[in-house]
Structure formats: structure tokens, C-alpha cells
mmCIF file of C-alpha atoms in Angstrom:
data_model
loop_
_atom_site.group_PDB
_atom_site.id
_atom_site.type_symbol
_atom_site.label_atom_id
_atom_site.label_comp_id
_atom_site.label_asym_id
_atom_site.label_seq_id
_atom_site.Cartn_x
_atom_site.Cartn_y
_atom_site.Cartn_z
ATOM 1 C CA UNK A 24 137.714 136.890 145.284
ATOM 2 C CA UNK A 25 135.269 136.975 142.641
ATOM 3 C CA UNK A 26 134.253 135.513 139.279
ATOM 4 C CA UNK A 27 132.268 135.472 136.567
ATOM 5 C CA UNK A 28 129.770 132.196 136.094
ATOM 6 C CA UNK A 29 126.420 131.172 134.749
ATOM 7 C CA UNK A 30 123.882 131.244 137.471
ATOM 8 C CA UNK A 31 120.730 129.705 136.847
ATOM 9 C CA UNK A 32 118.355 132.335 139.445
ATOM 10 C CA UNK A 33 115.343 129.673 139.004
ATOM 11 C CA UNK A 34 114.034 127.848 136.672
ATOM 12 C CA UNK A 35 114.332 128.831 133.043
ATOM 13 C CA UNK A 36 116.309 132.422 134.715
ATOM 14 C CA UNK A 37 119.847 132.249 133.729
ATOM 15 C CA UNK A 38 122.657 134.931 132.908
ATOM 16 C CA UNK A 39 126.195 135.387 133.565
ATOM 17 C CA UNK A 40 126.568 137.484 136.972
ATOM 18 C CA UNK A 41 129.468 137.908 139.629
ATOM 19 C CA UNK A 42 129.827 135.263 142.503
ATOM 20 C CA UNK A 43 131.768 135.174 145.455
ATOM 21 C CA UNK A 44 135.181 132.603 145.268
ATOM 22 C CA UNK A 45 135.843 130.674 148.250
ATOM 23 C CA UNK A 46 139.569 131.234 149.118
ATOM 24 C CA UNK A 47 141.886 127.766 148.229
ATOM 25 C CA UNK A 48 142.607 125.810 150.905
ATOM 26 C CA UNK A 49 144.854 123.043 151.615
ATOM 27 C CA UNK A 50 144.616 120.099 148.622
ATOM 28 C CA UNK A 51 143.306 122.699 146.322
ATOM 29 C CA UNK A 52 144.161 123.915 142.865
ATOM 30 C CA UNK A 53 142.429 127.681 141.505
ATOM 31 C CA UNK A 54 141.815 127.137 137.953
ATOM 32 C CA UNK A 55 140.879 129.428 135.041
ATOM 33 C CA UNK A 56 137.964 127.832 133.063
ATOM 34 C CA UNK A 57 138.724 128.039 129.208
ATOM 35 C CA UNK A 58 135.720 126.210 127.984
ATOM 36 C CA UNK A 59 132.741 124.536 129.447
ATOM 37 C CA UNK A 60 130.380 122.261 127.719
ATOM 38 C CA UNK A 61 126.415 122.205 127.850
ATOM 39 C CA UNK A 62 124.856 118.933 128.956
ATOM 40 C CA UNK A 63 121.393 118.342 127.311
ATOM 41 C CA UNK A 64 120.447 115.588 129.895
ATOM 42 C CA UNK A 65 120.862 116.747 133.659
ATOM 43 C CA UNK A 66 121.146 120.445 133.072
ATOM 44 C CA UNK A 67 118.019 120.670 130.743
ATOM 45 C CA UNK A 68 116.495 119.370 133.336
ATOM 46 C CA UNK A 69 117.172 121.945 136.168
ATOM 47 C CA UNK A 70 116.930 124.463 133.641
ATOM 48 C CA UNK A 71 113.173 123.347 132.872
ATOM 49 C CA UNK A 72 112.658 122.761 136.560
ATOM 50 C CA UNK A 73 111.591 118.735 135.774
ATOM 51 C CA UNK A 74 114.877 117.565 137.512
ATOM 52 C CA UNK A 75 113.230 114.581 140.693
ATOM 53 C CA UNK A 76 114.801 115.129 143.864
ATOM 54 C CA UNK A 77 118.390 115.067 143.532
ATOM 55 C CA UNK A 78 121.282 115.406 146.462
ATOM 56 C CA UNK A 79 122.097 119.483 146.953
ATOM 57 C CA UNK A 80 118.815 120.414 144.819
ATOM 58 C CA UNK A 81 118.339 123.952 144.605
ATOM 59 C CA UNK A 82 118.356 127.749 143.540
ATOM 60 C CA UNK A 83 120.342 129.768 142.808
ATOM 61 C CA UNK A 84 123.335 127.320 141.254
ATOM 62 C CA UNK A 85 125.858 127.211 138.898
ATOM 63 C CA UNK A 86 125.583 124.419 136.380
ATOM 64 C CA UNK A 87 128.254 122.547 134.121
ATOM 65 C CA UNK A 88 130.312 119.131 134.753
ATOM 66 C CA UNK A 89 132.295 119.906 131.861
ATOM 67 C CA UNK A 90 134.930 121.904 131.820
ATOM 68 C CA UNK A 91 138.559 122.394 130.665
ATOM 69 C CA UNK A 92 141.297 125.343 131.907
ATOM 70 C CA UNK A 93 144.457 125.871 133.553
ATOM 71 C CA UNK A 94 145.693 125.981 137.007
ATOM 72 C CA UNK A 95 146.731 129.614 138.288
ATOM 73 C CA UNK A 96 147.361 128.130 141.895
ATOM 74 C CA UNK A 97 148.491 124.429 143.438
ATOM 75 C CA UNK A 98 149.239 124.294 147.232
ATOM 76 C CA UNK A 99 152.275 122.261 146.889
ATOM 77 C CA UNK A 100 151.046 118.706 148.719
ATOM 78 C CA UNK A 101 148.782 118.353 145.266
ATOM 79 C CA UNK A 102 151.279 117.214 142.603
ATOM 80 C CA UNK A 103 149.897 119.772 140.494
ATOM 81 C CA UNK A 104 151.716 123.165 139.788
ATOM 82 C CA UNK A 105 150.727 126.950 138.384
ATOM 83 C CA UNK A 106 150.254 126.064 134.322
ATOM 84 C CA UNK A 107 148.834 122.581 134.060
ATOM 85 C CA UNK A 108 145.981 121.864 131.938
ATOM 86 C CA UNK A 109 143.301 119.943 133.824
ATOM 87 C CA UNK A 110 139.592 118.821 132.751
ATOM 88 C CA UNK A 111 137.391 119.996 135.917
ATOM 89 C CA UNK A 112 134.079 117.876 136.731
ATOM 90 C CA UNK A 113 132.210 120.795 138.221
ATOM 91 C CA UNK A 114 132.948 122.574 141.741
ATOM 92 C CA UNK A 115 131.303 123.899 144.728
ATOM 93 C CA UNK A 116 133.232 126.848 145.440
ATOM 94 C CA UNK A 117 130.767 129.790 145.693
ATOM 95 C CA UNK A 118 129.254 130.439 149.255
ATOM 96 C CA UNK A 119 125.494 130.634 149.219
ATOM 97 C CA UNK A 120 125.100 129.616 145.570
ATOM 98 C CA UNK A 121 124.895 126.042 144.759
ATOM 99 C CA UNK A 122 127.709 124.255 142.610
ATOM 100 C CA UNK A 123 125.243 121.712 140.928
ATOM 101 C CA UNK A 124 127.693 121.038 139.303
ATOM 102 C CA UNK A 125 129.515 124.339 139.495
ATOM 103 C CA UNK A 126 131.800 123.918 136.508
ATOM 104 C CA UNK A 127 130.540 127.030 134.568
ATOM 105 C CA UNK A 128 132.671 129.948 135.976
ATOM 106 C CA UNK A 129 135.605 132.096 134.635
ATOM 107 C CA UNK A 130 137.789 130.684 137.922
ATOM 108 C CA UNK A 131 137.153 128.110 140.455
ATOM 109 C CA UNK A 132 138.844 126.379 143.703
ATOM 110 C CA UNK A 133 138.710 122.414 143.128
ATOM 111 C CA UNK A 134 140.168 119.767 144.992
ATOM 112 C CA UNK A 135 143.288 118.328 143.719
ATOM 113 C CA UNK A 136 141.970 114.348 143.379
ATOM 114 C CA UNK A 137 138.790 115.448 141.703
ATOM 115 C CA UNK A 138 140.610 117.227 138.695
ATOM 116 C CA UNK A 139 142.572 114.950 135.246
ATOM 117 C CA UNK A 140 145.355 116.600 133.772
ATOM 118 C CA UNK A 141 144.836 116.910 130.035
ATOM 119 C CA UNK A 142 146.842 118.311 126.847
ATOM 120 C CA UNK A 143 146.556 121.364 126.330
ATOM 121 C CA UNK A 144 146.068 120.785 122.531
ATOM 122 C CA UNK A 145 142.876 119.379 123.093
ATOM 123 C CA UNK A 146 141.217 123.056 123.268
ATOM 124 C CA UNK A 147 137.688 122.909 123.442
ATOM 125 C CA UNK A 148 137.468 119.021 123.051
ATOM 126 C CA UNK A 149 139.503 118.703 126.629
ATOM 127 C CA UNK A 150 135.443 119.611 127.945
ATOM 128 C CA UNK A 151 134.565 116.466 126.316
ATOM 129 C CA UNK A 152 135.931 114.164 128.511
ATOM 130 C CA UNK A 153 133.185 113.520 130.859
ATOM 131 C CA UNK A 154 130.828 112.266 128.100
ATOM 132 C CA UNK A 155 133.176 110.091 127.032
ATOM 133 C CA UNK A 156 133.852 108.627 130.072
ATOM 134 C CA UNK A 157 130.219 107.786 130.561
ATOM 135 C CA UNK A 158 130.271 106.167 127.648
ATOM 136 C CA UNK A 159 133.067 104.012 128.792
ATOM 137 C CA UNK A 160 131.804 103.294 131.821
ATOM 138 C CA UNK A 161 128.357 101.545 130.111
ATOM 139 C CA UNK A 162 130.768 99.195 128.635
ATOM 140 C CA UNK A 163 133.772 98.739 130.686
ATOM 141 C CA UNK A 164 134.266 96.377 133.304
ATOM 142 C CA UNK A 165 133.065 92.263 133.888
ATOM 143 C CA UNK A 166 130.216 90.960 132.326
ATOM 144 C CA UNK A 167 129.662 93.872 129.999
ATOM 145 C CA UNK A 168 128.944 93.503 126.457
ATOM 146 C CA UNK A 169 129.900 95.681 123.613
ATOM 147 C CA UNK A 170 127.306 96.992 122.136
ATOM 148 C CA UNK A 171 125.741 95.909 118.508
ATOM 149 C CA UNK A 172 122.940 98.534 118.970
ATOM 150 C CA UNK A 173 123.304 101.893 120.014
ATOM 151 C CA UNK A 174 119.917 104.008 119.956
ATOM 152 C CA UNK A 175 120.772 107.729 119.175
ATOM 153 C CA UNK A 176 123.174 109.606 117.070
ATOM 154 C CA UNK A 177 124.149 112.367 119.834
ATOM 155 C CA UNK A 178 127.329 113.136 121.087
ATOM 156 C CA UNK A 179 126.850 109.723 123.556
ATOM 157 C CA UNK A 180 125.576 107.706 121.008
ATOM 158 C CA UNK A 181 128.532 108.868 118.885
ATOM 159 C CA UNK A 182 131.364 108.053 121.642
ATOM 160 C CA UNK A 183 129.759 104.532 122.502
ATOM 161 C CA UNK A 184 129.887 103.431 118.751
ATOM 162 C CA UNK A 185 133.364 105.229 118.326
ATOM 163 C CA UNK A 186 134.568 103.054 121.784
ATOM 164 C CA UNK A 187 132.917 99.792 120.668
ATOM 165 C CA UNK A 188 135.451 100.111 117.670
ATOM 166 C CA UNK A 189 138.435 101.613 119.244
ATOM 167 C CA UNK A 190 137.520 98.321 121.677
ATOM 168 C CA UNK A 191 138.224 95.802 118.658
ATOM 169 C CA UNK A 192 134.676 95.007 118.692
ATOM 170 C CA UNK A 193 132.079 94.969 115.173
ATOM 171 C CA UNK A 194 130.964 98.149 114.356
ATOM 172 C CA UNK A 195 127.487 98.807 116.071
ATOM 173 C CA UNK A 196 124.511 100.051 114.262
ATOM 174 C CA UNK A 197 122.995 103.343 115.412
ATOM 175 C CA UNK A 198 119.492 104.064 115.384
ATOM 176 C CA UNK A 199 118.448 108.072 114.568
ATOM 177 C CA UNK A 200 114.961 109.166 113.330
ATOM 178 C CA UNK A 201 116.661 112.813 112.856
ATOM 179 C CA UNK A 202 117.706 113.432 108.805
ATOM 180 C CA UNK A 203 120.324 115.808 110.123
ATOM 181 C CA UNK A 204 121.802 113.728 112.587
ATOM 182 C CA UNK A 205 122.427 110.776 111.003
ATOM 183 C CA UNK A 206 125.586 112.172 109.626
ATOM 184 C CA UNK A 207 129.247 112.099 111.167
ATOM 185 C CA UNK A 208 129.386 108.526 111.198
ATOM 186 C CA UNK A 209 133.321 107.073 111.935
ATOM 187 C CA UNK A 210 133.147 103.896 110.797
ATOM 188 C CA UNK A 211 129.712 102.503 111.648
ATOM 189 C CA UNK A 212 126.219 102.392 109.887
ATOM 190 C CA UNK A 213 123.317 104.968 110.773
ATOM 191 C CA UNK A 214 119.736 104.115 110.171
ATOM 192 C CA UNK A 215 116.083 104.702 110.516
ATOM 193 C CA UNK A 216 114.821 102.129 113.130
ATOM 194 C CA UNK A 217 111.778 101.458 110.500
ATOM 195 C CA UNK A 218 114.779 100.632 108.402
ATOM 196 C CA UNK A 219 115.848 97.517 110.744
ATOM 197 C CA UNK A 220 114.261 94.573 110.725
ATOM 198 C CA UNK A 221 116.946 92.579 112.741
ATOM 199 C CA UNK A 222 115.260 91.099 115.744
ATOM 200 C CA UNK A 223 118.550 89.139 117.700
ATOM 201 C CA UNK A 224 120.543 91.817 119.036
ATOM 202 C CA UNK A 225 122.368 90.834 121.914
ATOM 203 C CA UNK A 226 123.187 94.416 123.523
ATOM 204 C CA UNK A 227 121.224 97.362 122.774
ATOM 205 C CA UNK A 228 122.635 100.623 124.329
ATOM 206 C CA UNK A 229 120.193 103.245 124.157
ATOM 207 C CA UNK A 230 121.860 106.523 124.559
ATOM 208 C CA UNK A 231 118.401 108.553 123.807
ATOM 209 C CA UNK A 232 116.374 108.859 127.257
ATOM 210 C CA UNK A 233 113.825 107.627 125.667
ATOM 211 C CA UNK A 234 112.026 105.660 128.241
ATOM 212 C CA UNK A 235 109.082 104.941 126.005
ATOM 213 C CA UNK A 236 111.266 102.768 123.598
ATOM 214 C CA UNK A 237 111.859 100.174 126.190
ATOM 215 C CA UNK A 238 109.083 98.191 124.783
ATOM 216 C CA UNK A 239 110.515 98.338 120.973
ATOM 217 C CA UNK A 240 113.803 97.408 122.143
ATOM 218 C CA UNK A 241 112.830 94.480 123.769
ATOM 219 C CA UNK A 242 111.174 93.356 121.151
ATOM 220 C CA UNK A 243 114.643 93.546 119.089
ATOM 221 C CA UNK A 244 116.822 91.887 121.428
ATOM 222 C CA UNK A 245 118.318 87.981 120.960
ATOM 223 C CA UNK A 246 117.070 85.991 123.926
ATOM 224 C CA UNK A 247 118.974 86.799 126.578
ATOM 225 C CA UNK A 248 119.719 89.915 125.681
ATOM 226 C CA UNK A 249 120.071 93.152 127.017
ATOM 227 C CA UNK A 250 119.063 96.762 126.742
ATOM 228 C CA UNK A 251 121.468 99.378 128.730
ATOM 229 C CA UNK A 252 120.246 102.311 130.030
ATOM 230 C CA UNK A 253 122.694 104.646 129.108
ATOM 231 C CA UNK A 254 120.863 107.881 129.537
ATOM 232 C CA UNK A 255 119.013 109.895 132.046
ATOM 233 C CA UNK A 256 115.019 109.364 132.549
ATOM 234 C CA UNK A 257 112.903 111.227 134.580
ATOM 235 C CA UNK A 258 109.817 109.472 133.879
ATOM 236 C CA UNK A 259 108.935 106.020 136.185
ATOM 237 C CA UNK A 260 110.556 103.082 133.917
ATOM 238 C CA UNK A 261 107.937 100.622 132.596
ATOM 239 C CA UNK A 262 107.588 97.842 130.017
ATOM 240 C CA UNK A 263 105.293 95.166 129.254
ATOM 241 C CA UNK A 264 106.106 91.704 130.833
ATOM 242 C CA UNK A 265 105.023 88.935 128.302
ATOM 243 C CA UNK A 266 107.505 89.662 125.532
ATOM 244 C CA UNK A 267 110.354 90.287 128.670
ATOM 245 C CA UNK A 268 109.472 87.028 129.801
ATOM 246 C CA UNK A 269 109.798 85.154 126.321
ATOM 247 C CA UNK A 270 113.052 86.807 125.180
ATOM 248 C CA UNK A 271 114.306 86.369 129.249
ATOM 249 C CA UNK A 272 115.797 90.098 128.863
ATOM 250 C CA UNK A 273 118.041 91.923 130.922
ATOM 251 C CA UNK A 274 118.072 95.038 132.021
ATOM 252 C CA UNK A 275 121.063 97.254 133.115
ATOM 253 C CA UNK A 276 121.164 100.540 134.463
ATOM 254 C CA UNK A 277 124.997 102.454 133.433
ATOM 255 C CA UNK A 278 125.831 104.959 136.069
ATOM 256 C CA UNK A 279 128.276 108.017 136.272
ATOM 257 C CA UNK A 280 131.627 107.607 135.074
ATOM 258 C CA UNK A 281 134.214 107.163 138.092
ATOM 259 C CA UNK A 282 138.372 108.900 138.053
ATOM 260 C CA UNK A 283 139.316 105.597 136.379
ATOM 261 C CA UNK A 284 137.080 105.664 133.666
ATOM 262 C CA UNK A 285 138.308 109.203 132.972
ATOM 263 C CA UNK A 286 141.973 108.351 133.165
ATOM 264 C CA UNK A 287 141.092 105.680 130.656
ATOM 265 C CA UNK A 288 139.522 107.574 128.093
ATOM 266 C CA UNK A 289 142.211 110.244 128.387
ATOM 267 C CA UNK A 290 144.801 107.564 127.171
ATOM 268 C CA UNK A 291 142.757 106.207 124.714
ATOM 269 C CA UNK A 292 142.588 109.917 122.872
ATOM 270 C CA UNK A 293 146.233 110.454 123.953
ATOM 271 C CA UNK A 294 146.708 107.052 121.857
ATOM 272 C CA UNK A 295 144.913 108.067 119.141
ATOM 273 C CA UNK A 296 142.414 105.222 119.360
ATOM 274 C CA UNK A 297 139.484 107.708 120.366
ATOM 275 C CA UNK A 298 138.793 110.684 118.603
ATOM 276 C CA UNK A 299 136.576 113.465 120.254
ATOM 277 C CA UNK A 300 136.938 115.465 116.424
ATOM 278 C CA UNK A 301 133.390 116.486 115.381
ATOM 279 C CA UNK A 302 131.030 116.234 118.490
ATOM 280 C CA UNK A 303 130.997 120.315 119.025
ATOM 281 C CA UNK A 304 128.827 121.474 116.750
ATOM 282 C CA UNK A 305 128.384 125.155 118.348
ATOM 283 C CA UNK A 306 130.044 127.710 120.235
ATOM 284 C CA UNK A 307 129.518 130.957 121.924
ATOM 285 C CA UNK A 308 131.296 133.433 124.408
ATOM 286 C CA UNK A 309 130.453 133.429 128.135
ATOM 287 C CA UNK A 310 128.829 136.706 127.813
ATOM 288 C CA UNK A 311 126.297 134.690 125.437
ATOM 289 C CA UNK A 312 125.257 132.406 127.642
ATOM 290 C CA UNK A 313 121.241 132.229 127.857
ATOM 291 C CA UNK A 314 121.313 132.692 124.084
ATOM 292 C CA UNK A 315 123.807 129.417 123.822
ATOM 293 C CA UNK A 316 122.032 127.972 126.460
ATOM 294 C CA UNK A 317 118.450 128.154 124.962
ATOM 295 C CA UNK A 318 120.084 127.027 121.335
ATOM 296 C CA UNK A 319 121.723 123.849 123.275
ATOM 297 C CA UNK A 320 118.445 122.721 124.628
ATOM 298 C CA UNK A 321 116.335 123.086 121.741
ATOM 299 C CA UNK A 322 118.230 122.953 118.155
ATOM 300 C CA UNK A 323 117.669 119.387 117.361
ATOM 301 C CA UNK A 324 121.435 120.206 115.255
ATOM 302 C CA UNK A 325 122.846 121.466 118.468
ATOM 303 C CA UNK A 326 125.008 118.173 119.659
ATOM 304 C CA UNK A 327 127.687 119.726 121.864
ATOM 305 C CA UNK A 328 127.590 123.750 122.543
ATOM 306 C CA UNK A 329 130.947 125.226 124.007
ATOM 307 C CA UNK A 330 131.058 128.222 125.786
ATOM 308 C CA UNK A 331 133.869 130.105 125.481
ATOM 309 C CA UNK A 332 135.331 132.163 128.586
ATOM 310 C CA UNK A 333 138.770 133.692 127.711
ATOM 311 C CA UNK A 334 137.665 136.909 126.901
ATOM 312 C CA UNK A 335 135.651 137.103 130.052
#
């Protein structure tokens, strides 16, 4: 069996090509990929070839964690059946070439426990769901404070302000230096850093993988605070010691979402206390893909590009 996906040959080489479909096996579902989503953070970075070492590094491979589409075939210990809707966190279902992280293909074999059924309503948005449980996981759990500084107005800095809320919690303020993304607020305040003078935050999530602000936002936390490292840095993490020491900060490092944290976002948009409405700013067909994928990594009013596969 083949399929279409996105196969990135080497660095900065990608097109759409043909791969070879490993044949379901017990536990697995064959799905038909509706939309997949563009991350700006992990897959910029094996696209510009700056990704450090990582587990199952390596060319050729198939990119994209985010991914929505239907089930065509369930063997019948999963729980799942033929017409499901399911949100798909990537696969490695394609012989040779690498599923880092695989989710960017017409059709693909995943395991049954890796996949979260979704509405089929959602559409486009159901590729969302992996951001937003990211963002959940930086603030869910013991010992974790909500947020009363988020740093970036991108699609995470959106969906940790938008959770803080839905969470009961004050609206956070969100720091963007970019005119054209300051806009799409829900319910919070967007401002120029040089703006904010406030010095006594107690929990400053920066969602920009920046690693160069660390300094700044140490210098704008309460003591005892914390800043939250909610994005993904290449560069070796450094900040100066003498202001760290006088505020006594805290740092903490969020990691990847788990199945829990995407089971909980899914009921929070099935509640209607999360909206994922206005994150995807672009879209293009499969058959587009180094054209979407060149416009995702480098239109500053790119936030979320989609690509389309149905007519693929």
C-alpha cells in the first residue's frame, strides 16, 4: 500500500512524493489524514537542519504531529470502528523513511492508544489539539501557577491566555513586539513589553523561544517567582545570577503534552469553555506543500498553516 506524504529529502528539500504503507497489524487503526497542521518550533527546525540530537534523527522523514482524519480500518480489539474521527499525533508507518513525527500523509497505520477521537465538526481545528494540549500541560497539575504573563501572541501564547481564563483565573497579559500580531485577543490585554512597567509578576510563561529574554523576565518577576519555559530552545540556556539570586526565581521547564492532557482539552472545547476559532490563519492543498511550508516558517502573519489533503 501506498500514500501520498510530505517528505523532507534533507534539509531545506521537501515535496509531496509516494511512500510505502506498512500493512495494519493487530491494535491498529488505517486512517485517512484530512488536515495536518505546520509546527513552527520542532519542524522548522529539521527543516533548517538546526534541530540538536534528537531520538530517531534523520533523513529522509515525514514531519507533522498534527493531524486530524477518519478511520478507514479498526481491527476489532481497538474500540474504534471504520468512520470515527480521530486527532493523530504523528506515525511511523513508512519502512525506510523516518516518521519524525510522521503525521503528514494522505493515509497512515497508527496504534489504537496513541490516537483521541474527536468531532467531526471540528474540521481543520480538530489538528489543533496538540498545541493546545501543550499549553495545558505548562499549567496543569500540583504546584503550577496560572499564568499572569504570557510572552508571545502565537497560536501557544494564544491557547495559554485563552486556558488561564477558561481556568477561572485573571486574565493574563501578553507580551508581542509584532503590530500584526497583537490582534485576536479573547478576553485579555496585548502589549508592547516597553509598554509594561510592572515588575511583580508571579508566573511568566514565555511561549516565544526566546532564550535571550530570560534575563528581562527575571527582572519582571515578584520574588519568588517564576518564568516557564513553554517553548522549544536550541540554544544552551543562560542568565545572569545576581538579579536570580535577589528575586530567589524559579525556573520550570513544561514538557510535551501526555493522552490525559489531550483528553482534557478535548472536553474543555467539547464544553465550550475553550475555543480553538481563529488560530489558522492559512491554508493550502497537499499538492502545495513546500510553498505552504516555506510561508509557515517565515510570514511573521503565518500563526497556524493547514494543509489540506482531501483532494489528494
Amino acid at each position: 500500500m501506498q500514500t501520498k506524504a510530505v517528505i523532507l529529502e534533507r534539509a531545506e528539500t521537501l515535496d509531496l512524493g509516494e511512500v510505502e504503507l506498512s500493512e495494519p497489524g493487530k491494535g491498529d487503526l488505517l486512517i485517512r489524514i484530512d488536515h495536518s497542521g505546520i509546527s513552527t518550533g520542532t519542524e522548522k527546525l529539521f527543516y533548517t537542519g538546526q534541530m540538536p540530537p534528537f531520538p530517531g534523527m534523520g533523513y529522509p522523514l515525514i514531519p507533522g504531529y498534527e493531524a486530524a482524519g477518519e478511520v478507514i480500518e479498526a481491527d476489532r480489539d481497538t474500540g474504534f470502528k471504520p468512520g470515527d474521527y480521530v486527532f493523530v499525533p504523528g506515525a511511523n508507518c513508512y519502512g525506510e523513511v523516518r516518521g519524525l513525527f510522521g503525521g503528514a500523509a494522505r493515509m497512515l497505520v497508527s496504534q489504537a492508544d496513541r490516537v483521541t477521537r474527536i468531532d467531526r465538526g471540528w474540521g481543520a481545528e480538530g489538528a489543533l489539539l496538540a498545541l493546545a494540549a501543550t499549553a495545558r500541560h505548562a499549567m496543569a497539575g500540583l504546584n503550577k501557577e496560572m499564568p499572569d504573563l504570557v510572552v508571545g501572541h502565537g497560536v501557544l501564547g494564544r491557547l495559554l491566555a485563552r486556558l488561564a481564563i477558561a481556568a477561572g483565573s485573571e486574565p493574563p497579559v501578553v507580551w508581542e513586539i509584532d503590530a500584526d500580531r497583537a490582534t485576536g485577543a479573547m478576553g485579555y490585554d496585548v502589549v508592547h513589553p516597553d509598554d509594561d512597567t510592572r515588575r511583580d509578576y508571579r508566573s511568566i510563561y514565555d511561549a516565544s523561544g526566546n532564550g535571550a529574554l530570560l534575563d528581562t523576565l527575571i527582572g519582571r518577576i515578584a520574588r519568588g517567582g517564576e518564568v516557564v519555559l513553554a517553548g522549544f530552545y536550541t540554544a544552551p540556556l543562560s542568565f545572569a545570577f545576581p538579579p536570580a539570586f535577589m528575586k530567589e526565581a524559579r525556573l520550570r521547564i513544561a514538557a510535551e503534552w501526555t493522552h490525559d492532557d489531550l483528553a482534557a482539552t478535548r472536553a474543555l472545547v467539547e464544553a465550550g469553555a475553550l475555543s480553538l476559532g481563529g488560530l489558522i490563519t492559512h491554508r493550502a492543498k497537499a499538492e502545495q506543500a513546500p510553498q505552504a511550508y516555506a510561508t509557515a516558517f517565515n510570514d511573521p502573519a503565518c500563526l497556524k498553516m493547514i494543509l489540506d489533503w482531501s483532494a489528494t
